């Protein structure tokens, strides 16, 4: 082998795990060489330098730009769309609307719980502000916008309902024929709740609200569509190219084989790009109609209205506890808003109530309603941050009521099996206890609690600390995973994977898994991914599934390649494959390491030019469930005069199994906390309830994301690393969502500790706190 | 997306004034507010007149008497970082440092900051409101958590968005204006327009008027000034409540007082009641408390902005206490 190449591709003097014999399961990794390190992203340079071509960067010859005319009213019927002026405008190539039946296919709104509502691409009954009315393709984006302004739409404006708490009131306008309730309210019950409350020493009840949040990923939603004969190619900023492929094929009645969706890079989604949107269909139809590539990226304002949200939640929680800290009963009643179509307005909203703490008597009752506003979409840990806002504040209040440390109360009630799942399966691993204990130690919990119990005042500021914990519904991913790994004759490697890297570092982690098994440098691995034309099926990158789903399949593919390589080398070395091992890009005989050959010298590899290894996700445990756990801590200061909140420190202790890459792991923790600070302190969709039902803060200035000034510089990630070898062959559990679940509740609990004020409604900043502090002073 | 408009960049102030006199012409200084308004369709423009070539309107000069002349094109960053402004006109340096975000402060100008359009989300959004020539104020009974406590005259409930304007007001600044027929200098407290006087205007500027300089008189001996701003997030946000103070003391007693609130009214809101409460007094906790109560005595809260009453009270208390000698 060329020594230079050896240095180029292989990590020097690094042992790789022994290769299991065919049919034998790989051993869990012991001491890893690559996995778990702090490694910069394999595509970091491309992303930072701007050479990475995101879908919004792609330009094709003769490309047209499309734009969508959206209903300005939250509820209206389209009577007439007059496009006669628009079609004559300079640069305009096509205008489509509900008046052009050939370009108005059926569009289904559906949820994973099974709700389905048939609509049209351009439904004349517009049920939310931002619903699609018409679309234009023109030579330039400006011409497209000018054309939109010249489409004359006659609307019959209808009464609307924008407040989800009033959606079911009598006299409220119906959004769908059957009314404003999405399916039936869900009731779940175990034990005897009344009996549980009777047994309690303390029973507390509180109502909590969380405001509707918008996803606001940095890269806008959109795509570029191009036809080549009857074959459609779509470049889309998406979390799942196969999901987009399936929807386009269904709506346009095309075979899957004729629809190619590419999404190599994408600039964030947080769940809003897990669903397929109407714009993909509109771009495809306009491209078909004009015979030109059509690019359709939404404006920021459109994304506020039409590409999903975390629905607002209204939750009442009653909970009983014994003086010794045992929970006796919980009763949870909640309303959430899907928006104008079924969209999971209460998805998983009661999950933590049912599953996080040991409690024999639990009843939950959730009602999902329609309102005239954009349909929700999964938003980083659907339902969970809202539920944690209620449950984890309640735990804090219960602890105080029985004079127990809030961490101790949580520790008293940690189950080792899932109470909410049929059959009560045990958890494969549970690090919740360690998250709380190790997090508390590293944070300095006991000392700070004592300190602030004695004196909270720091000039004009009141200081306090808070804690909250959580689990996440899903730790072991879902969906099939098929990986193709190619080892080329020169020793370099190509990794082929269907999954999208939504900014979490998926590509880097998968490269590290290959590197771990083959001893190759991660940066020497070429990655093909997120392309339905060249990769194998992968489900959407969402649900914290990508690492636990794809990494074991990548490991499997790498082992398959290794096995094949050793088989080939065995012929050259006149040995048995099981007697061979791999190191430094060389195959050698285990009990005679002097007998070695570079892999590039393996005769069959030279002859075939490539070894192709196919990897699959192995079986999941059927009798156990895989769940990530979290505890977070923060310290706040609240200005006693003005109610301003400063978050001074944050610490996240997370059990997500094995740490695959410490750098991207910490990035996730810090990013999740940052997002949770947004829920806690700044973010809120504001609808003009009284006059128009329209959203009034649909800009990046008025819809307030936290800035770097609102997020503490002092953030600490404390991994509770318990490799979960039962879950999968890499020992990793999901991380991307757990990191944002407890955050808002942590902030609320810290504010309570500082001020004695229980803030039940998000967002919490000087707007709320100035008034609450004044009331608090009045009440003494 | 920006609408179509003609763009001109005159070499002289005279030419700029002339160009501004044409149909639907808009002045472009830093552009941080203008471009947003055009993009959002708050108003239209047939012509955008850039004054960026007028270098004479940029920079900070000390006057012979110890005051300052600040050219209208001086960036907010330059104002915030100027040593003399920091030492002698502290309220203005504080206020400039609190504007928006670093990027916007680097681009935005002092003239533009006092001439900016209100941030009321109805005014900025797709609502045909009174200030845009419509017949309804949507804020009066709508989403009004960021709206005013004073000075609405039950007409329009915007708050003036500028941070620098209240600071300039406590410093008794004057505004120089060049127009087609006139050049004039006005005290800054007569520069702003209340809704009762003209609901579609925020300043006295005519269509072809340009603010050319802001003039700060020499500071009275021993004056201390400050500006403090409370907002929902700590950068890139307008004031929920702000307060500019300029006080001078005779022994421990207040001998000169200016108290101007931001985020309170459609114009920078001078609180004569708070000034009266402290004039001639030592800033004891009792006097401070009286001044804070006086500052909000005539507040007329709306359905959702009631928090501003305790917020202003708390803010007045906090800031007066800091001034105590």
CSV table of C-alpha atoms in Angstrom, one decimal, chain A residues 72 129 141-142 145-146 149 299-301 460 639 641-642 644-646 681-682 684 686-692 694-698 700-707 709-710 765-767 770-771 774 777, chain B residues 1-4 39-40 119-122 124-127 136-143 145-146 228-238 240 304-308 310-311 313-315 317-318 322:
chain,number,residue,atom,x,y,z
A,72,UNK,CA,-55.4,37.3,4.5
A,129,UNK,CA,-54.8,33.1,7.7
A,141,UNK,CA,-39.0,36.7,-7.5
A,142,UNK,CA,-40.1,40.3,-7.8
A,145,UNK,CA,-44.7,39.0,-6.1
A,146,UNK,CA,-46.0,41.8,-8.4
A,149,UNK,CA,-50.6,41.7,-6.0
A,299,UNK,CA,-41.1,34.3,3.0
A,300,UNK,CA,-40.4,34.4,6.7
A,301,UNK,CA,-43.9,35.8,7.2
A,460,UNK,CA,-32.1,45.2,43.4
A,639,UNK,CA,-35.2,42.5,39.4
A,641,UNK,CA,-38.4,46.7,40.9
A,642,UNK,CA,-39.0,45.8,37.3
A,644,UNK,CA,-36.7,41.7,34.6
A,645,UNK,CA,-35.3,38.1,34.5
A,646,UNK,CA,-31.7,37.2,34.1
A,681,UNK,CA,-39.2,33.8,28.7
A,682,UNK,CA,-39.8,35.3,25.2
A,684,UNK,CA,-45.5,33.7,22.0
A,686,UNK,CA,-50.1,36.7,19.3
A,687,UNK,CA,-53.4,36.6,17.5
A,688,UNK,CA,-55.7,39.6,17.2
A,689,UNK,CA,-58.6,37.9,18.9
A,690,UNK,CA,-60.9,40.9,19.1
A,691,UNK,CA,-60.9,42.3,15.6
A,692,UNK,CA,-59.5,40.2,12.9
A,694,UNK,CA,-54.9,37.7,12.3
A,695,UNK,CA,-51.4,37.1,13.7
A,696,UNK,CA,-49.9,40.4,14.7
A,697,UNK,CA,-46.3,39.4,15.5
A,698,UNK,CA,-45.2,37.5,12.4
A,700,UNK,CA,-38.4,38.0,13.7
A,701,UNK,CA,-38.5,41.2,15.6
A,702,UNK,CA,-42.0,40.9,17.1
A,703,UNK,CA,-42.0,37.2,17.6
A,704,UNK,CA,-39.2,37.2,20.1
A,705,UNK,CA,-36.7,34.4,20.0
A,706,UNK,CA,-34.1,34.6,22.8
A,707,UNK,CA,-30.9,36.4,21.7
A,709,UNK,CA,-28.0,38.1,25.6
A,710,UNK,CA,-30.9,36.1,27.0
A,765,UNK,CA,-40.5,38.3,31.5
A,766,UNK,CA,-40.9,41.8,32.8
A,767,UNK,CA,-44.4,42.0,31.2
A,770,UNK,CA,-43.6,43.5,37.0
A,771,UNK,CA,-47.4,43.0,37.7
A,774,UNK,CA,-46.5,44.4,42.6
A,777,UNK,CA,-45.9,43.1,47.5
B,1,UNK,CA,-40.0,42.0,-0.8
B,2,UNK,CA,-39.3,45.7,-1.6
B,3,UNK,CA,-41.6,47.4,-4.0
B,4,UNK,CA,-40.3,49.3,-7.0
B,39,UNK,CA,-40.8,45.8,2.7
B,40,UNK,CA,-43.8,45.5,5.1
B,119,UNK,CA,-43.6,49.7,16.2
B,120,UNK,CA,-47.3,49.2,16.9
B,121,UNK,CA,-48.0,45.8,15.2
B,122,UNK,CA,-51.2,47.0,13.7
B,124,UNK,CA,-46.7,47.6,10.9
B,125,UNK,CA,-49.1,44.9,9.8
B,126,UNK,CA,-51.9,44.4,7.3
B,127,UNK,CA,-54.3,46.6,9.2
B,136,UNK,CA,-60.0,52.3,13.2
B,137,UNK,CA,-57.4,52.0,16.0
B,138,UNK,CA,-57.1,48.3,16.4
B,139,UNK,CA,-55.0,48.6,19.5
B,140,UNK,CA,-57.6,50.4,21.6
B,141,UNK,CA,-59.5,47.2,22.2
B,142,UNK,CA,-57.0,44.7,20.6
B,143,UNK,CA,-53.7,43.3,21.5
B,145,UNK,CA,-49.7,44.9,25.8
B,146,UNK,CA,-47.0,47.1,24.3
B,228,UNK,CA,-32.5,52.8,31.6
B,229,UNK,CA,-34.6,50.5,29.5
B,230,UNK,CA,-36.6,47.5,30.3
B,231,UNK,CA,-37.6,45.1,27.6
B,232,UNK,CA,-39.0,41.6,27.1
B,233,UNK,CA,-35.6,40.4,25.8
B,234,UNK,CA,-32.2,41.8,26.3
B,235,UNK,CA,-31.2,42.8,22.8
B,236,UNK,CA,-33.0,43.8,19.6
B,237,UNK,CA,-36.1,44.9,21.4
B,238,UNK,CA,-37.9,48.2,22.1
B,240,UNK,CA,-41.5,48.1,27.5
B,304,UNK,CA,-53.4,44.4,28.5
B,305,UNK,CA,-50.8,47.0,29.4
B,306,UNK,CA,-51.7,47.5,33.1
B,307,UNK,CA,-48.3,46.0,34.0
B,308,UNK,CA,-46.7,49.2,32.8
B,310,UNK,CA,-46.0,49.0,38.5
B,311,UNK,CA,-43.2,48.6,36.0
B,313,UNK,CA,-43.2,52.9,39.3
B,314,UNK,CA,-40.4,50.3,40.0
B,315,UNK,CA,-38.2,51.8,37.3
B,317,UNK,CA,-37.7,54.2,42.0
B,318,UNK,CA,-34.7,52.2,40.9
B,322,UNK,CA,-29.1,55.4,41.7
